[in-house]
Amino acid sequence: MNVEEAKRIVADQKEFVEEKLSMNYIKREVGDISRFLVIPNVLAILGVRRSGKSTLSLMLMKELNVKFAYLNFDDESLYGLTTKDLKSIEQAIYEVYGNDVSYLVFDEIHNVKGWELFVSRLRETKRIIITGSNSRMLSGELSTSLTGRHSDFTLFPFSFREYLRFKKMNEEVPLSTKRIAEVKVELEKYMEVGGFPEALIIGKDQIDVIYNDILFKDVVFRYKIRELEKFKDFSKSLISYYSTEVSLSKLAKVIGVDRKTIDLWSFGLENAYLIYFLPRYGEKPRERLTFNKKVYIVDPGMISRVAVRAKDKGRVIENLVALKLFRDNQLKGLYYVKGKDFEVDFYDEINSRLLQVTYASDKIEEREIRSLLKAEEMLRAKELIVITYDIEGEEEREGKKIKLVPLYRFLLS
């Protein structure tokens, strides 16, 4: 690619960015991620396709009020770009934006093979944001090239708080009976349509488009999958196991492929942020590798559109709780707990708390309480929580306090 051709692409994208910057967007709950923008550190905003990564990057630049350049490498005009072409891209950026540009935003730059060394050189003088819909971009050569000098942040589709903000509703925890009723009505809608911005703007049919883009652009294309029909069956089956333990060996037999293939396919879906595997807690790391994992889906709207089983509201609620924990902990220190005669949905090791999820609206089943107490005896967690659909309060058993928290309150906390 010559410099003039690169300049045209950069200039075209600049016009698009200027138009986007003039629009109003929903403020995302991401904390102060601007603190990671220090030389020579690189901020990597990662997450599922269409979750708003590029918009978040631009909002951050607007808030900081800095001079920056933006380039989206998912542009079809840049298909097939090589590391040699990046020199022309760099020159084009300076000619279009000026030599004094101090921040660089590179969207989906992992589409260019060997991009790591390019970013590694630029980070010595520029503050850089990279975005990506593939978690592998932080493995291998990137980690080697940046020698640990990068900070990654995983972005999800809208949380329930952000969804209410989009609907122009008060996202604070409601207190009055009327406000609680209004929030619960919206929560039911959120369980159905989810939080992909495009689905909320265009309609829930857009989830089908997003799903297919994830499958083909982020998995099939990257991993060169040839058995398309079997892969699509596998993806639907795995999504249908939401909030439950899954045996990949059994799925391999059902689909009719070997375990190695199933491992690659599940690895691809996980790296595309479509699914998340939650490990079972084990005192030894080796135990955690051998236990079956539970699977959760990136957005409730994806469950309602793709899962082939009848929708189970209790499992959807558990999936919502999982997503809240994944967001808050940035995917770190989370497990499920299972013993001979008990199971607890979540162990948040970072905050030392055990969480049980139930679709209870009038009475908590005794087995839920017993499971929490048995897990507490094993892990000595500081906080025991039962997340219900509609019950709020506190119980005391065996000298231990157990909080009962309604789902809407937990999601808005």
Tab-separated table of C-alpha atoms in Angstrom:
chain	number	residue	atom	x	y	z
A	1	MET	CA	0.000	0.000	0.000
A	2	ASN	CA	1.374	3.416	-0.951
A	3	VAL	CA	1.127	6.495	1.238
A	4	GLU	CA	-1.500	8.259	-0.898
A	5	GLU	CA	-3.839	5.295	-0.734
A	6	ALA	CA	-3.285	5.074	3.017
A	7	LYS	CA	-4.005	8.818	3.391
A	8	ARG	CA	-7.354	8.436	1.663
A	9	ILE	CA	-8.391	5.635	4.036
A	10	VAL	CA	-7.192	7.526	7.132
A	11	ALA	CA	-8.964	10.714	5.961
A	12	ASP	CA	-12.216	8.844	5.245
A	13	GLN	CA	-12.148	7.324	8.711
A	14	LYS	CA	-11.335	10.700	10.263
A	15	GLU	CA	-14.584	12.128	8.848
A	16	PHE	CA	-16.474	9.179	10.328
A	17	VAL	CA	-14.837	9.739	13.732
A	18	GLU	CA	-15.671	13.453	13.737
A	19	GLU	CA	-19.315	12.560	13.079
A	20	LYS	CA	-19.318	10.024	15.930
A	21	LEU	CA	-17.733	12.495	18.340
A	22	SER	CA	-20.601	14.919	17.766
A	23	MET	CA	-23.151	12.360	18.960
A	24	ASN	CA	-24.277	11.621	22.511
A	25	TYR	CA	-23.541	8.177	23.927
A	26	ILE	CA	-24.434	6.217	27.021
A	27	LYS	CA	-21.727	6.634	29.635
A	28	ARG	CA	-20.166	3.253	30.366
A	29	GLU	CA	-19.369	2.042	33.866
A	30	VAL	CA	-15.705	1.260	33.413
A	31	GLY	CA	-14.070	3.205	36.209
A	32	ASP	CA	-11.024	5.367	35.549
A	33	ILE	CA	-9.337	3.386	32.769
A	34	SER	CA	-7.618	6.563	31.551
A	35	ARG	CA	-5.048	5.971	34.301
A	36	PHE	CA	-3.569	3.228	32.128
A	37	LEU	CA	-2.714	5.716	29.374
A	38	VAL	CA	0.854	6.448	30.390
A	39	ILE	CA	3.977	6.044	28.281
A	40	PRO	CA	5.061	3.325	27.543
A	41	ASN	CA	1.950	1.408	28.675
A	42	VAL	CA	-0.709	0.277	26.176
A	43	LEU	CA	-4.406	0.118	27.098
A	44	ALA	CA	-6.150	-2.849	25.461
A	45	ILE	CA	-9.960	-2.668	25.470
A	46	LEU	CA	-11.189	-6.166	24.697
A	47	GLY	CA	-14.568	-7.827	24.438
A	48	VAL	CA	-17.224	-9.351	22.248
A	49	ARG	CA	-17.895	-7.830	18.843
A	50	ARG	CA	-20.374	-4.890	18.882
A	51	SER	CA	-20.118	-4.315	22.617
A	52	GLY	CA	-19.024	-0.691	22.115
A	53	LYS	CA	-15.211	-0.894	22.343
A	54	SER	CA	-14.460	1.692	19.651
A	55	THR	CA	-17.172	4.019	20.977
A	56	LEU	CA	-15.725	3.750	24.477
A	57	SER	CA	-12.267	4.603	23.100
A	58	LEU	CA	-13.597	7.691	21.343
A	59	MET	CA	-15.589	8.765	24.413
A	60	LEU	CA	-12.403	8.490	26.441
A	61	MET	CA	-10.516	10.682	23.978
A	62	LYS	CA	-13.346	13.227	24.032
A	63	GLU	CA	-13.374	13.327	27.840
A	64	LEU	CA	-9.607	13.786	27.991
A	65	ASN	CA	-9.835	16.510	25.305
A	66	VAL	CA	-6.588	15.436	23.630
A	67	LYS	CA	-5.344	15.360	20.070
A	68	PHE	CA	-5.593	11.802	18.802
A	69	ALA	CA	-5.627	9.740	15.623
A	70	TYR	CA	-7.971	6.832	14.995
A	71	LEU	CA	-7.774	3.903	12.606
A	72	ASN	CA	-10.125	0.934	12.308
A	73	PHE	CA	-8.295	-2.088	10.876
A	74	ASP	CA	-11.609	-3.921	10.400
A	75	ASP	CA	-12.128	-1.694	7.329
A	76	GLU	CA	-12.387	-3.792	4.158
A	77	SER	CA	-9.999	-1.343	2.466
A	78	LEU	CA	-7.280	-2.558	4.838
A	79	TYR	CA	-7.876	-6.262	4.270
A	80	GLY	CA	-4.633	-8.116	3.663
A	81	LEU	CA	-2.490	-5.367	5.186
A	82	THR	CA	1.059	-6.467	6.001
A	83	THR	CA	3.638	-5.186	8.482
A	84	LYS	CA	5.422	-3.449	5.589
A	85	ASP	CA	2.244	-1.455	4.897
A	86	LEU	CA	2.144	-0.172	8.481
A	87	LYS	CA	4.959	2.256	7.689
A	88	SER	CA	2.746	3.884	5.031
A	89	ILE	CA	-0.156	3.903	7.506
A	90	GLU	CA	1.992	5.659	10.101
A	91	GLN	CA	3.080	8.337	7.628
A	92	ALA	CA	-0.516	8.808	6.467
A	93	ILE	CA	-1.640	9.327	10.081
A	94	TYR	CA	0.907	12.112	10.590
A	95	GLU	CA	0.018	13.794	7.281
A	96	VAL	CA	-3.736	13.690	7.989
A	97	TYR	CA	-3.711	14.400	11.743
A	98	GLY	CA	-0.424	16.295	12.131
A	99	ASN	CA	2.949	15.380	13.622
A	100	ASP	CA	1.892	16.586	17.078
A	101	VAL	CA	-0.754	13.879	17.572
A	102	SER	CA	-0.128	12.425	21.023
A	103	TYR	CA	-2.727	9.632	21.341
A	104	LEU	CA	-3.372	6.756	18.935
A	105	VAL	CA	-6.484	4.558	18.846
A	106	PHE	CA	-6.108	1.358	16.820
A	107	ASP	CA	-9.357	-0.568	16.406
A	108	GLU	CA	-9.051	-4.340	15.771
A	109	ILE	CA	-5.359	-3.968	14.889
A	110	HIS	CA	-4.824	-7.669	15.561
A	111	ASN	CA	-6.184	-8.232	12.028
A	112	VAL	CA	-2.662	-7.333	10.832
A	113	LYS	CA	-0.169	-10.123	11.373
A	114	GLY	CA	2.911	-8.896	13.219
A	115	TRP	CA	1.277	-5.676	14.498
A	116	GLU	CA	2.818	-6.107	17.962
A	117	LEU	CA	6.256	-4.728	17.087
A	118	PHE	CA	4.637	-1.727	15.363
A	119	VAL	CA	2.700	-0.850	18.523
A	120	SER	CA	5.712	-1.602	20.708
A	121	ARG	CA	7.766	1.009	18.870
A	122	LEU	CA	5.054	3.687	18.881
A	123	ARG	CA	4.283	3.314	22.592
A	124	GLU	CA	7.680	4.803	23.447
A	125	THR	CA	6.438	8.254	22.379
A	126	LYS	CA	2.618	7.947	22.111
A	127	ARG	CA	-0.235	6.972	24.416
A	128	ILE	CA	-2.010	4.082	22.736
A	129	ILE	CA	-5.387	2.334	22.934
A	130	ILE	CA	-5.900	-0.906	21.045
A	131	THR	CA	-9.214	-2.729	20.836
A	132	GLY	CA	-9.921	-6.308	19.928
A	133	SER	CA	-12.606	-8.974	19.824
A	134	ASN	CA	-10.121	-11.788	20.344
A	135	SER	CA	-8.461	-12.433	23.692
A	136	ARG	CA	-5.514	-14.091	21.949
A	137	MET	CA	-4.237	-10.639	21.004
A	138	LEU	CA	-2.742	-10.406	24.494
A	139	SER	CA	-0.920	-13.705	24.227
A	140	GLY	CA	2.234	-14.827	22.511
A	141	GLU	CA	4.215	-12.168	20.741
A	142	LEU	CA	2.280	-9.229	22.258
A	143	SER	CA	3.250	-10.127	25.805
A	144	THR	CA	6.834	-10.685	24.656
A	145	SER	CA	6.998	-7.433	22.664
A	146	LEU	CA	5.458	-5.265	25.363
A	147	THR	CA	7.266	-7.046	28.211
A	148	GLY	CA	4.235	-6.733	30.486
A	149	ARG	CA	3.643	-3.055	29.748
A	150	HIS	CA	0.008	-3.297	28.822
A	151	SER	CA	-3.258	-3.104	30.762
A	152	ASP	CA	-6.284	-4.979	29.503
A	153	PHE	CA	-9.926	-4.163	30.211
A	154	THR	CA	-12.805	-6.439	29.169
A	155	LEU	CA	-15.927	-4.624	27.994
A	156	PHE	CA	-19.324	-6.334	27.941
A	157	PRO	CA	-22.604	-5.303	26.292
A	158	PHE	CA	-24.707	-2.938	28.429
A	159	SER	CA	-25.184	-3.942	32.047
A	160	PHE	CA	-28.677	-3.550	33.496
A	161	ARG	CA	-27.661	-0.152	34.915
A	162	GLU	CA	-26.441	0.957	31.496
A	163	TYR	CA	-29.587	-0.461	29.901
A	164	LEU	CA	-31.739	1.714	32.195
A	165	ARG	CA	-29.556	4.691	31.332
A	166	PHE	CA	-30.168	3.963	27.640
A	167	LYS	CA	-33.917	3.896	28.348
A	168	LYS	CA	-33.538	7.272	30.077
A	169	MET	CA	-34.572	5.811	33.418
A	170	ASN	CA	-33.063	6.353	36.849
A	171	GLU	CA	-30.477	3.592	37.304
A	172	GLU	CA	-30.131	3.982	41.058
A	173	VAL	CA	-31.485	1.282	43.392
A	174	PRO	CA	-35.243	1.980	43.676
A	175	LEU	CA	-36.848	2.585	47.062
A	176	SER	CA	-40.551	3.201	46.419
A	177	THR	CA	-43.020	0.471	45.494
A	178	LYS	CA	-43.788	2.181	42.201
A	179	ARG	CA	-40.118	2.522	41.217
A	180	ILE	CA	-39.400	-1.104	42.141
A	181	ALA	CA	-42.279	-2.230	39.928
A	182	GLU	CA	-41.023	-0.097	37.015
A	183	VAL	CA	-37.489	-1.471	37.358
A	184	LYS	CA	-38.709	-5.067	37.467
A	185	VAL	CA	-40.743	-4.557	34.287
A	186	GLU	CA	-37.584	-3.329	32.554
A	187	LEU	CA	-35.581	-6.204	34.013
A	188	GLU	CA	-37.939	-8.674	32.318
A	189	LYS	CA	-37.370	-6.865	29.007
A	190	TYR	CA	-33.611	-6.844	29.583
A	191	MET	CA	-33.643	-10.612	30.121
A	192	GLU	CA	-35.207	-10.953	26.676
A	193	VAL	CA	-33.364	-8.410	24.505
A	194	GLY	CA	-30.101	-8.011	26.445
A	195	GLY	CA	-27.618	-5.179	26.219
A	196	PHE	CA	-26.080	-5.090	22.752
A	197	PRO	CA	-26.431	-1.395	21.757
A	198	GLU	CA	-27.410	-2.271	18.165
A	199	ALA	CA	-30.159	-4.625	19.344
A	200	LEU	CA	-31.621	-1.892	21.544
A	201	ILE	CA	-31.523	0.660	18.722
A	202	ILE	CA	-32.503	-1.497	15.723
A	203	GLY	CA	-34.365	-4.413	17.310
A	204	LYS	CA	-33.604	-7.823	18.791
A	205	ASP	CA	-33.353	-9.408	15.321
A	206	GLN	CA	-29.990	-7.644	15.131
A	207	ILE	CA	-28.670	-10.169	17.661
A	208	ASP	CA	-28.801	-12.801	14.916
A	209	VAL	CA	-26.531	-10.631	12.753
A	210	ILE	CA	-24.089	-10.088	15.624
A	211	TYR	CA	-24.062	-13.804	16.430
A	212	ASN	CA	-23.268	-14.789	12.846
A	213	ASP	CA	-20.526	-12.160	12.610
A	214	ILE	CA	-18.925	-13.542	15.768
A	215	LEU	CA	-19.103	-17.116	14.467
A	216	PHE	CA	-17.693	-16.437	11.023
A	217	LYS	CA	-15.394	-13.426	11.441
A	218	ASP	CA	-14.002	-14.225	14.876
A	219	VAL	CA	-13.994	-18.023	14.909
A	220	VAL	CA	-14.476	-19.737	11.529
A	221	PHE	CA	-12.148	-17.368	9.669
A	222	ARG	CA	-9.457	-17.199	12.376
A	223	TYR	CA	-9.338	-20.928	13.084
A	224	LYS	CA	-9.950	-22.077	9.497
A	225	ILE	CA	-12.940	-24.232	10.460
A	226	ARG	CA	-14.207	-26.374	7.582
A	227	GLU	CA	-16.998	-28.456	9.129
A	228	LEU	CA	-19.353	-25.487	9.249
A	229	GLU	CA	-22.639	-27.252	9.933
A	230	LYS	CA	-21.206	-29.296	12.790
A	231	PHE	CA	-19.519	-26.202	14.201
A	232	LYS	CA	-22.795	-24.255	14.123
A	233	ASP	CA	-24.572	-27.167	15.836
A	234	PHE	CA	-21.852	-27.223	18.483
A	235	SER	CA	-22.083	-23.484	19.109
A	236	LYS	CA	-25.870	-23.618	19.549
A	237	SER	CA	-25.584	-26.648	21.808
A	238	LEU	CA	-22.949	-25.023	23.993
A	239	ILE	CA	-24.996	-21.831	24.333
A	240	SER	CA	-28.000	-23.979	25.283
A	241	TYR	CA	-26.027	-25.272	28.279
A	242	TYR	CA	-25.924	-21.750	29.782
A	243	SER	CA	-25.539	-21.703	33.582
A	244	THR	CA	-24.829	-25.436	33.768
A	245	GLU	CA	-21.859	-27.770	33.843
A	246	VAL	CA	-20.786	-28.957	30.434
A	247	SER	CA	-18.803	-32.021	29.391
A	248	LEU	CA	-16.956	-31.288	26.160
A	249	SER	CA	-16.214	-35.010	25.744
A	250	LYS	CA	-19.933	-35.824	25.690
A	251	LEU	CA	-20.631	-32.950	23.301
A	252	ALA	CA	-17.913	-34.234	20.969
A	253	LYS	CA	-19.683	-37.611	20.773
A	254	VAL	CA	-23.085	-36.003	20.181
A	255	ILE	CA	-21.772	-33.708	17.414
A	256	GLY	CA	-19.675	-36.488	15.875
A	257	VAL	CA	-16.185	-34.985	16.018
A	258	ASP	CA	-13.073	-35.778	18.037
A	259	ARG	CA	-12.210	-34.135	21.359
A	260	LYS	CA	-9.308	-32.179	19.851
A	261	THR	CA	-11.694	-30.483	17.406
A	262	ILE	CA	-14.218	-29.670	20.147
A	263	ASP	CA	-11.440	-28.175	22.279
A	264	LEU	CA	-10.404	-25.921	19.373
A	265	TRP	CA	-13.986	-24.827	18.701
A	266	SER	CA	-14.732	-24.043	22.345
A	267	PHE	CA	-11.386	-22.242	22.600
A	268	GLY	CA	-12.392	-20.105	19.599
A	269	LEU	CA	-15.807	-19.212	21.038
A	270	GLU	CA	-14.261	-18.345	24.384
A	271	ASN	CA	-11.552	-16.209	22.797
A	272	ALA	CA	-14.240	-14.362	20.824
A	273	TYR	CA	-15.896	-13.518	24.184
A	274	LEU	CA	-19.149	-15.202	23.185
A	275	ILE	CA	-18.979	-17.680	26.063
A	276	TYR	CA	-17.233	-17.780	29.432
A	277	PHE	CA	-16.163	-20.914	31.256
A	278	LEU	CA	-16.322	-20.829	35.047
A	279	PRO	CA	-13.973	-23.326	36.735
A	280	ARG	CA	-14.927	-25.412	39.732
A	281	TYR	CA	-13.009	-24.513	42.857
A	282	GLY	CA	-10.276	-26.899	43.848
A	283	GLU	CA	-7.618	-26.429	46.489
A	284	LYS	CA	-4.986	-27.610	44.020
A	285	PRO	CA	-4.567	-25.992	40.544
A	286	ARG	CA	-4.467	-29.461	38.988
A	287	GLU	CA	-7.937	-30.212	40.349
A	288	ARG	CA	-9.338	-27.100	38.679
A	289	LEU	CA	-8.039	-28.317	35.316
A	290	THR	CA	-9.693	-31.734	35.568
A	291	PHE	CA	-13.160	-30.671	36.791
A	292	ASN	CA	-15.967	-29.878	34.349
A	293	LYS	CA	-16.627	-26.156	33.948
A	294	LYS	CA	-19.887	-24.227	33.876
A	295	VAL	CA	-20.649	-22.150	30.805
A	296	TYR	CA	-22.148	-18.641	30.695
A	297	ILE	CA	-23.139	-16.507	27.717
A	298	VAL	CA	-22.019	-12.923	27.112
A	299	ASP	CA	-25.534	-11.446	26.927
A	300	PRO	CA	-29.067	-12.569	27.887
A	301	GLY	CA	-30.348	-11.512	24.462
A	302	MET	CA	-27.992	-14.026	22.881
A	303	ILE	CA	-29.550	-16.759	25.028
A	304	SER	CA	-33.115	-15.851	24.026
A	305	ARG	CA	-32.211	-15.784	20.312
A	306	VAL	CA	-29.801	-18.720	20.012
A	307	ALA	CA	-30.371	-21.323	22.759
A	308	VAL	CA	-32.320	-24.284	21.408
A	309	ARG	CA	-33.749	-25.382	24.753
A	310	ALA	CA	-36.827	-23.786	26.280
A	311	LYS	CA	-35.798	-20.723	28.267
A	312	ASP	CA	-35.270	-21.461	31.953
A	313	LYS	CA	-35.767	-18.263	33.927
A	314	GLY	CA	-33.771	-19.477	36.901
A	315	ARG	CA	-30.781	-20.191	34.683
A	316	VAL	CA	-31.143	-16.843	32.896
A	317	ILE	CA	-31.025	-15.107	36.289
A	318	GLU	CA	-27.899	-17.066	37.211
A	319	ASN	CA	-26.315	-16.022	33.898
A	320	LEU	CA	-27.083	-12.370	34.711
A	321	VAL	CA	-25.408	-12.714	38.103
A	322	ALA	CA	-22.380	-14.324	36.455
A	323	LEU	CA	-22.038	-11.432	34.004
A	324	LYS	CA	-22.240	-8.909	36.846
A	325	LEU	CA	-19.451	-10.746	38.691
A	326	PHE	CA	-17.360	-11.061	35.515
A	327	ARG	CA	-17.663	-7.306	34.940
A	328	ASP	CA	-16.869	-6.345	38.513
A	329	ASN	CA	-13.925	-8.728	38.906
A	330	GLN	CA	-12.730	-8.472	35.306
A	331	LEU	CA	-12.930	-12.280	35.068
A	332	LYS	CA	-10.560	-12.882	37.969
A	333	GLY	CA	-10.951	-15.010	41.108
A	334	LEU	CA	-14.346	-16.578	40.351
A	335	TYR	CA	-15.378	-20.228	40.739
A	336	TYR	CA	-18.328	-22.454	41.456
A	337	VAL	CA	-18.139	-24.794	44.441
A	338	LYS	CA	-19.224	-28.403	44.494
A	339	GLY	CA	-18.978	-31.096	47.160
A	340	LYS	CA	-20.409	-34.571	47.621
A	341	ASP	CA	-23.838	-33.303	48.655
A	342	PHE	CA	-23.871	-29.574	47.945
A	343	GLU	CA	-23.220	-26.958	45.279
A	344	VAL	CA	-22.852	-23.174	45.420
A	345	ASP	CA	-23.140	-21.123	42.245
A	346	PHE	CA	-20.318	-18.627	42.811
A	347	TYR	CA	-17.277	-18.198	45.006
A	348	ASP	CA	-15.815	-14.698	44.677
A	349	GLU	CA	-12.334	-15.339	46.039
A	350	ILE	CA	-11.224	-11.713	45.664
A	351	ASN	CA	-14.019	-10.363	47.881
A	352	SER	CA	-14.318	-13.513	50.031
A	353	ARG	CA	-18.019	-14.131	49.423
A	354	LEU	CA	-20.234	-17.050	48.434
A	355	LEU	CA	-23.302	-16.404	46.290
A	356	GLN	CA	-26.227	-18.707	45.685
A	357	VAL	CA	-28.810	-17.852	43.015
A	358	THR	CA	-32.439	-18.946	43.147
A	359	TYR	CA	-35.638	-18.029	41.312
A	360	ALA	CA	-37.432	-17.700	44.634
A	361	SER	CA	-40.057	-15.035	45.148
A	362	ASP	CA	-41.596	-16.095	48.466
A	363	LYS	CA	-39.465	-18.729	50.247
A	364	ILE	CA	-35.837	-19.895	50.096
A	365	GLU	CA	-35.419	-23.658	49.882
A	366	GLU	CA	-33.510	-25.115	52.799
A	367	ARG	CA	-30.992	-26.881	50.542
A	368	GLU	CA	-29.773	-23.497	49.238
A	369	ILE	CA	-28.953	-22.389	52.775
A	370	ARG	CA	-27.341	-25.707	53.691
A	371	SER	CA	-25.111	-25.565	50.611
A	372	LEU	CA	-23.906	-22.090	51.534
A	373	LEU	CA	-23.074	-23.171	55.074
A	374	LYS	CA	-21.152	-26.242	53.899
A	375	ALA	CA	-19.162	-24.182	51.399
A	376	GLU	CA	-18.468	-21.568	54.065
A	377	GLU	CA	-17.114	-24.237	56.375
A	378	MET	CA	-14.685	-25.263	53.630
A	379	LEU	CA	-13.676	-21.788	52.378
A	380	ARG	CA	-14.255	-19.504	55.389
A	381	ALA	CA	-15.835	-16.815	53.211
A	382	LYS	CA	-16.638	-13.538	54.961
A	383	GLU	CA	-19.994	-12.958	53.248
A	384	LEU	CA	-22.861	-15.316	52.413
A	385	ILE	CA	-25.457	-14.125	49.907
A	386	VAL	CA	-28.575	-15.636	48.360
A	387	ILE	CA	-29.697	-13.734	45.277
A	388	THR	CA	-33.434	-14.171	44.831
A	389	TYR	CA	-35.960	-12.868	42.373
A	390	ASP	CA	-37.980	-10.927	44.913
A	391	ILE	CA	-37.012	-11.702	48.527
A	392	GLU	CA	-35.030	-9.248	50.615
A	393	GLY	CA	-33.808	-9.593	54.165
A	394	GLU	CA	-31.388	-11.510	56.324
A	395	GLU	CA	-31.343	-14.899	57.978
A	396	GLU	CA	-29.076	-16.332	60.633
A	397	ARG	CA	-28.072	-19.988	60.759
A	398	GLU	CA	-25.442	-21.598	62.959
A	399	GLY	CA	-24.226	-18.170	63.968
A	400	LYS	CA	-23.738	-17.101	60.327
A	401	LYS	CA	-25.568	-14.172	58.716
A	402	ILE	CA	-26.977	-14.800	55.249
A	403	LYS	CA	-28.082	-11.826	53.149
A	404	LEU	CA	-31.120	-12.233	50.874
A	405	VAL	CA	-30.778	-9.826	47.959
A	406	PRO	CA	-33.331	-9.324	45.139
A	407	LEU	CA	-31.878	-9.635	41.644
A	408	TYR	CA	-32.695	-6.045	40.630
A	409	ARG	CA	-30.902	-4.705	43.711
A	410	PHE	CA	-27.826	-6.864	43.105
A	411	LEU	CA	-27.600	-5.808	39.435
A	412	LEU	CA	-27.930	-2.124	40.327
A	413	SER	CA	-25.511	-2.212	43.265
